[in-house]
C-alpha positions as semicolon CSV with decimal commas, in nm:
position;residue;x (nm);y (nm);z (nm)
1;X;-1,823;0,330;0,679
2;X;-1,852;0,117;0,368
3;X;-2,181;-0,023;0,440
4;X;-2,007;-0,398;0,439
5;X;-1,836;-0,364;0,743
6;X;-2,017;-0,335;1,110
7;X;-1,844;-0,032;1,297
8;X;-1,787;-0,142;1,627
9;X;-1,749;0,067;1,939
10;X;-1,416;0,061;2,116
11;X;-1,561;-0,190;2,390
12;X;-1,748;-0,403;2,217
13;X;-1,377;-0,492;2,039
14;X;-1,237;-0,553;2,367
15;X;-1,483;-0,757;2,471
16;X;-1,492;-0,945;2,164
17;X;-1,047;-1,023;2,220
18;X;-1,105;-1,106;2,574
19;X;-1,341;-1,330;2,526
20;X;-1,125;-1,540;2,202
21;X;-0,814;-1,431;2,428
22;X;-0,941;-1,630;2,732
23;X;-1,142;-1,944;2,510
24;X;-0,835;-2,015;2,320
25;X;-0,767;-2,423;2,315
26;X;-1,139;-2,437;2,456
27;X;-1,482;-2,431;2,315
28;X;-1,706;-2,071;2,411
29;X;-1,949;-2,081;2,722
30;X;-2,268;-2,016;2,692
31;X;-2,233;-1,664;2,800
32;X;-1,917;-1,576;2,579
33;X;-2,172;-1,698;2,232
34;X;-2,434;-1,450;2,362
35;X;-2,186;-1,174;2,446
36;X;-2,038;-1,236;2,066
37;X;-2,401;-1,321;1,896
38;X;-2,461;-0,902;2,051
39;X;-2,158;-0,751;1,941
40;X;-2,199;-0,927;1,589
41;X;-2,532;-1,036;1,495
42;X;-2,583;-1,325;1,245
43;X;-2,568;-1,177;0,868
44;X;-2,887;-1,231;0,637
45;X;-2,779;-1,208;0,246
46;X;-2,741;-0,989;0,038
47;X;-2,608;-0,786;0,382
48;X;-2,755;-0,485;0,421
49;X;-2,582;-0,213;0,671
50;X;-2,732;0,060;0,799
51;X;-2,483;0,340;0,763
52;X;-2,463;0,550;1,069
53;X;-2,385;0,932;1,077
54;X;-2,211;1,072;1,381
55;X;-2,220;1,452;1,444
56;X;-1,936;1,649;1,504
57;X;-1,550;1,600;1,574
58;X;-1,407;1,191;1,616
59;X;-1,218;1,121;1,861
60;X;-0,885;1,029;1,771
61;X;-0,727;0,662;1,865
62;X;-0,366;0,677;2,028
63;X;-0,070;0,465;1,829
64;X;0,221;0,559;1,981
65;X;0,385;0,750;2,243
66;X;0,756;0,795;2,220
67;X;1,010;0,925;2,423
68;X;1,378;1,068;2,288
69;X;1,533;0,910;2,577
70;X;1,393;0,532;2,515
71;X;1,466;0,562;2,108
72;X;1,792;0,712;2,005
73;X;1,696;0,745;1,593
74;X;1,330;0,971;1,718
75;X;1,537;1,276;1,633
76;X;1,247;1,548;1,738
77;X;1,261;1,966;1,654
78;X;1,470;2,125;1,914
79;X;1,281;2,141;2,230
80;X;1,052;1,878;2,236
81;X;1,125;1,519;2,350
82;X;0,779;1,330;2,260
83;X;0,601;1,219;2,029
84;X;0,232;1,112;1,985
85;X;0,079;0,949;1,711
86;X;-0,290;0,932;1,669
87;X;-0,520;0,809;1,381
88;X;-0,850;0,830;1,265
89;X;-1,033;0,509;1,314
90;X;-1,179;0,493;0,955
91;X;-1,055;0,479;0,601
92;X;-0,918;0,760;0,420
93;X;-0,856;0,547;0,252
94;X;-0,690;0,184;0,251
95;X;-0,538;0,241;0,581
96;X;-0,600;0,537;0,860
97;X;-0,448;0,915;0,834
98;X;-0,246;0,989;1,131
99;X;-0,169;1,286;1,289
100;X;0,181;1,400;1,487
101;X;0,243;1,537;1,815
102;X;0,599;1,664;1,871
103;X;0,556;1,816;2,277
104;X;0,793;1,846;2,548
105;X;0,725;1,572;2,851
106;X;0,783;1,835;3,076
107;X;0,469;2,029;2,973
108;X;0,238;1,757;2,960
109;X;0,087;1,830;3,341
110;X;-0,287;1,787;3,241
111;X;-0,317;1,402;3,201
112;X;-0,676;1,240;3,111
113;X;-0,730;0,958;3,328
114;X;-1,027;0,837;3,057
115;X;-0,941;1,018;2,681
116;X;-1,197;1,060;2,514
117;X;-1,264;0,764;2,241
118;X;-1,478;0,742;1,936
119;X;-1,813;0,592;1,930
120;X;-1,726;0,314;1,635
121;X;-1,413;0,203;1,482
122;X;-1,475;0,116;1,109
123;X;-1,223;-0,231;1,134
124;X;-1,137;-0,441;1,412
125;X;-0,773;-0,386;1,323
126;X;-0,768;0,052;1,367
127;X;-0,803;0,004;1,681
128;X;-0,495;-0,040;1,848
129;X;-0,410;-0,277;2,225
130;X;-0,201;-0,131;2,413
131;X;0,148;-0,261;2,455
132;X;0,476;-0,174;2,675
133;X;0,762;-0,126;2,459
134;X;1,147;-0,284;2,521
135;X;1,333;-0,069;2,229
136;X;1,579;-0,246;2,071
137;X;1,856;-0,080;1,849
138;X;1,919;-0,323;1,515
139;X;2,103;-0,189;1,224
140;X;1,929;-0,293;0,851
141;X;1,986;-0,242;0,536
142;X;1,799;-0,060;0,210
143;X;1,563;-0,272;0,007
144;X;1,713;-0,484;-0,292
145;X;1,534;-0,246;-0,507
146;X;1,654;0,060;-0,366
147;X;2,070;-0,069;-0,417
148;X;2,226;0,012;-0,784
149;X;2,222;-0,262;-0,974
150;X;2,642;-0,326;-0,940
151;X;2,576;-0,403;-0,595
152;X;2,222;-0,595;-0,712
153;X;2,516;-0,865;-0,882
154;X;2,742;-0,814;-0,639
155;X;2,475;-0,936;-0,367
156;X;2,349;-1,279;-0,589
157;X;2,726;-1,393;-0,599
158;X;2,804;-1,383;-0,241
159;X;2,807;-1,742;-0,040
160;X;2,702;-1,722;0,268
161;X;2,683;-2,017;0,467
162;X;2,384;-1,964;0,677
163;X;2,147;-2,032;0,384
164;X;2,202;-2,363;0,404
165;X;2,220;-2,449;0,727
166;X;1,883;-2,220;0,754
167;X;1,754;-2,381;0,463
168;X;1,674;-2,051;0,295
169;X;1,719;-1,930;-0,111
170;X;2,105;-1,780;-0,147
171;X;1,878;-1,534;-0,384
172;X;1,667;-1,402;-0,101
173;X;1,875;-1,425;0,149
174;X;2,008;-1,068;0,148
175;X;1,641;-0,965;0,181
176;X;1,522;-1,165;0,431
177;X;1,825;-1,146;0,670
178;X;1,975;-0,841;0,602
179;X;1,782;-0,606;0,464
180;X;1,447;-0,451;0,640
181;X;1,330;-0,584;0,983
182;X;0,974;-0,673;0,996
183;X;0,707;-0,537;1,255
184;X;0,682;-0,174;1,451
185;X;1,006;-0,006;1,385
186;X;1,120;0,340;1,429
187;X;1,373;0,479;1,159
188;X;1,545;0,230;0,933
189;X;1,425;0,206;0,589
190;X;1,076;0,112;0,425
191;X;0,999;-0,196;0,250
192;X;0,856;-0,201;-0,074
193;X;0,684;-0,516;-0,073
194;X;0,354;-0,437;-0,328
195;X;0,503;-0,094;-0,442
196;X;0,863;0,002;-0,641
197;X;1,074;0,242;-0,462
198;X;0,947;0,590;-0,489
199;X;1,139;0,942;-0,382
200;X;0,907;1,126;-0,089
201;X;0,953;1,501;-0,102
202;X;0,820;1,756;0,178
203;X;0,551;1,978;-0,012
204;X;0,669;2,261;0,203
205;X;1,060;2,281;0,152
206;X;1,114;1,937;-0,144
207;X;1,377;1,796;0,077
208;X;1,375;1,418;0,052
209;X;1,177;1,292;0,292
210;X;1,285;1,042;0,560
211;X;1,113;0,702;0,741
212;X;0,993;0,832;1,094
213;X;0,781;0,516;1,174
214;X;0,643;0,182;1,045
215;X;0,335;0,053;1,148
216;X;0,319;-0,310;1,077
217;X;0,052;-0,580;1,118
218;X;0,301;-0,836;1,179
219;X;0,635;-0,847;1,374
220;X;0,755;-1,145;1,195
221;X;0,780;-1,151;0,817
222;X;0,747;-1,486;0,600
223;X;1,109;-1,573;0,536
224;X;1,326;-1,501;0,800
225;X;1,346;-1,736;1,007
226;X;1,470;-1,632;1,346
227;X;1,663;-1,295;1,261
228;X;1,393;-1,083;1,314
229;X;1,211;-1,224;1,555
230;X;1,073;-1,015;1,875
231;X;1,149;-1,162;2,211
232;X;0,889;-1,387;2,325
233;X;0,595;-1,232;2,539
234;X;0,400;-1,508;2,712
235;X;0,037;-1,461;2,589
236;X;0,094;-1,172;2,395
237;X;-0,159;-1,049;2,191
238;X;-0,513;-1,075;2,126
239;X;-0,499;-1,238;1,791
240;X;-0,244;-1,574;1,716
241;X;-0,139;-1,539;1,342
242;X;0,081;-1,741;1,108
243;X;0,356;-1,499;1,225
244;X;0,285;-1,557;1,611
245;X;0,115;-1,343;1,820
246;X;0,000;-0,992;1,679
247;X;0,074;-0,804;1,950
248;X;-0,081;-0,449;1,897
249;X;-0,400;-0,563;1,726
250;X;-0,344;-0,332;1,454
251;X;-0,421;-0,483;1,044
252;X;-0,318;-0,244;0,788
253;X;-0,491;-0,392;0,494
254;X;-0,466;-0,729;0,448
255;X;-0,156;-0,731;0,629
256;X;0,071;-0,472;0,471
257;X;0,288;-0,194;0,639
258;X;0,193;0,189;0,741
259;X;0,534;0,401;0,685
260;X;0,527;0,736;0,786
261;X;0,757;0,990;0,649
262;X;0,933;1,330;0,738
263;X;1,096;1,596;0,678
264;X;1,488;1,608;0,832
265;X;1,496;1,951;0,766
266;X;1,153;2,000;0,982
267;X;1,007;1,703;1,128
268;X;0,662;1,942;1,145
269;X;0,592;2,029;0,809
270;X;0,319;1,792;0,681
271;X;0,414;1,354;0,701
272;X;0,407;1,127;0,428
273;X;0,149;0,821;0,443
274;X;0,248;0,519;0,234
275;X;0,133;0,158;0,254
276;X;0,376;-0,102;0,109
């Protein structure tokens, strides 16, 4: 904890989405101000935290659970047809370290009706609402920066039509259209919106890393109109944003992406974390 930043528990969060979920377009009862005066007590300046210590192991917050069968590009080790992605819910730092699960479904016979959860969550968005997926295969292109720079000049002199009639730059077109889809994504390739392109080795073998998953706190980006937009979930989300609803809850900064890399060779020697 950074001593800025209340650390919530788990249900006080919830309680705090319902209750903005449900009041949207109206103003708070009586009871939903008291409910959010608890769970976040007016601030006296300077703020001063107290910093709470918690013995032992923390409780790790589930991601993602993904199944081979429902997402062709998963590609697991031999054997296994799952995987489970957990994080910590505090810094370590600028966005959460994760941890992989590669199992076979068929073993998993001892399921938790209540897992275990942490007692505080550092911020609101590490902790993650869950959400049924509808997979969708897309195919996408490499960033700008990650294409030679023939095809760089090839790219600025093509005309495509659809700029205009989108009202879009011809210049960013390829980027904002073709190249990476925004939002939750397995596979594909990264974007490197705040960083340059960098080459991800495995420190066990040095084979050249690959994207597994992106975590993203939006599923819309700025620029692209309609071409990467989700299908539209009535009332999805806790949290409306600029980009429409946020679905999962989840912030990764101030609103970057989480990519997690692996190795093709062995998908469990130890994942890449990268925030772009």
């Amino acid at each position: 904890m950074d001593g800025i930043n209340p650390a919530l528990s788990p249900a006080d969060l919830r309680l705090e989405r319902r209750i903005f979920a449900a009041s949207h377009g109206r103003d708070l009862t009586p009871e939903e101000r008291v409910a959010l005066e608890r769970i976040r007590p007016p601030r006296t300046y300077p703020v001063r935290l107290a910093v709470q210590a918690y013995d032992g192991p923390i409780a790790m917050l589930p991601v993602a659970q993904l199944y081979a069968r429902d997402v062709p590009d998963l590609s697991p080790p031999e054997g296994r047809d799952l995987l489970q992605v957990l994080w910590c819910p505090f810094d370590h730092p600028i966005m959460p370290r994760t941890l992989l699960f590669w199992r076979s479904a068929a073993a998993v016979t001892d399921i938790l009706d209540t897992p275990p959860e942490p007692p505080a969550v550092q911020f609101d968005g590490y902790l993650p609402e869950p959400c049924v997926l509808e997979p969708e295969q897309i195919t996408e292109y490499p960033d700008h920066l990650e294409l030679s720079e023939e095809l760089r000049e090839q790219l600025k002199q093509l005309s495509v039509p659809q700029t205009a009639e989108e009202g879009m730059d011809p210049d960013t077109y390829y980027d904002c259209v073709l190249s990476n889809a925004p939002g939750w994504k397995v596979g594909g390739w990264p974007a490197w919106d705040s960083t340059d392109p960098s080459s991800q080795p495995c420190s066990e073998c040095g084979t050249g890393m690959e994207l597994l998953m992106t975590v993203a706190t939006f599923e819309e980006g700025d620029d692209a109109g309609n071409s990467w937009s989700p299908h539209p979930h009535p009332g999805a989300g806790p949290y409306p944003s600029h980009r429409g609803f946020n679905a999962t809850g989840v912030q990764i900064g101030s609103g970057y992406r989480q990519h997690l890399f692996v190795c093709p060779a062995e998908p469990e020697h130890p994942h890449i974390e990268l925030v772009t």
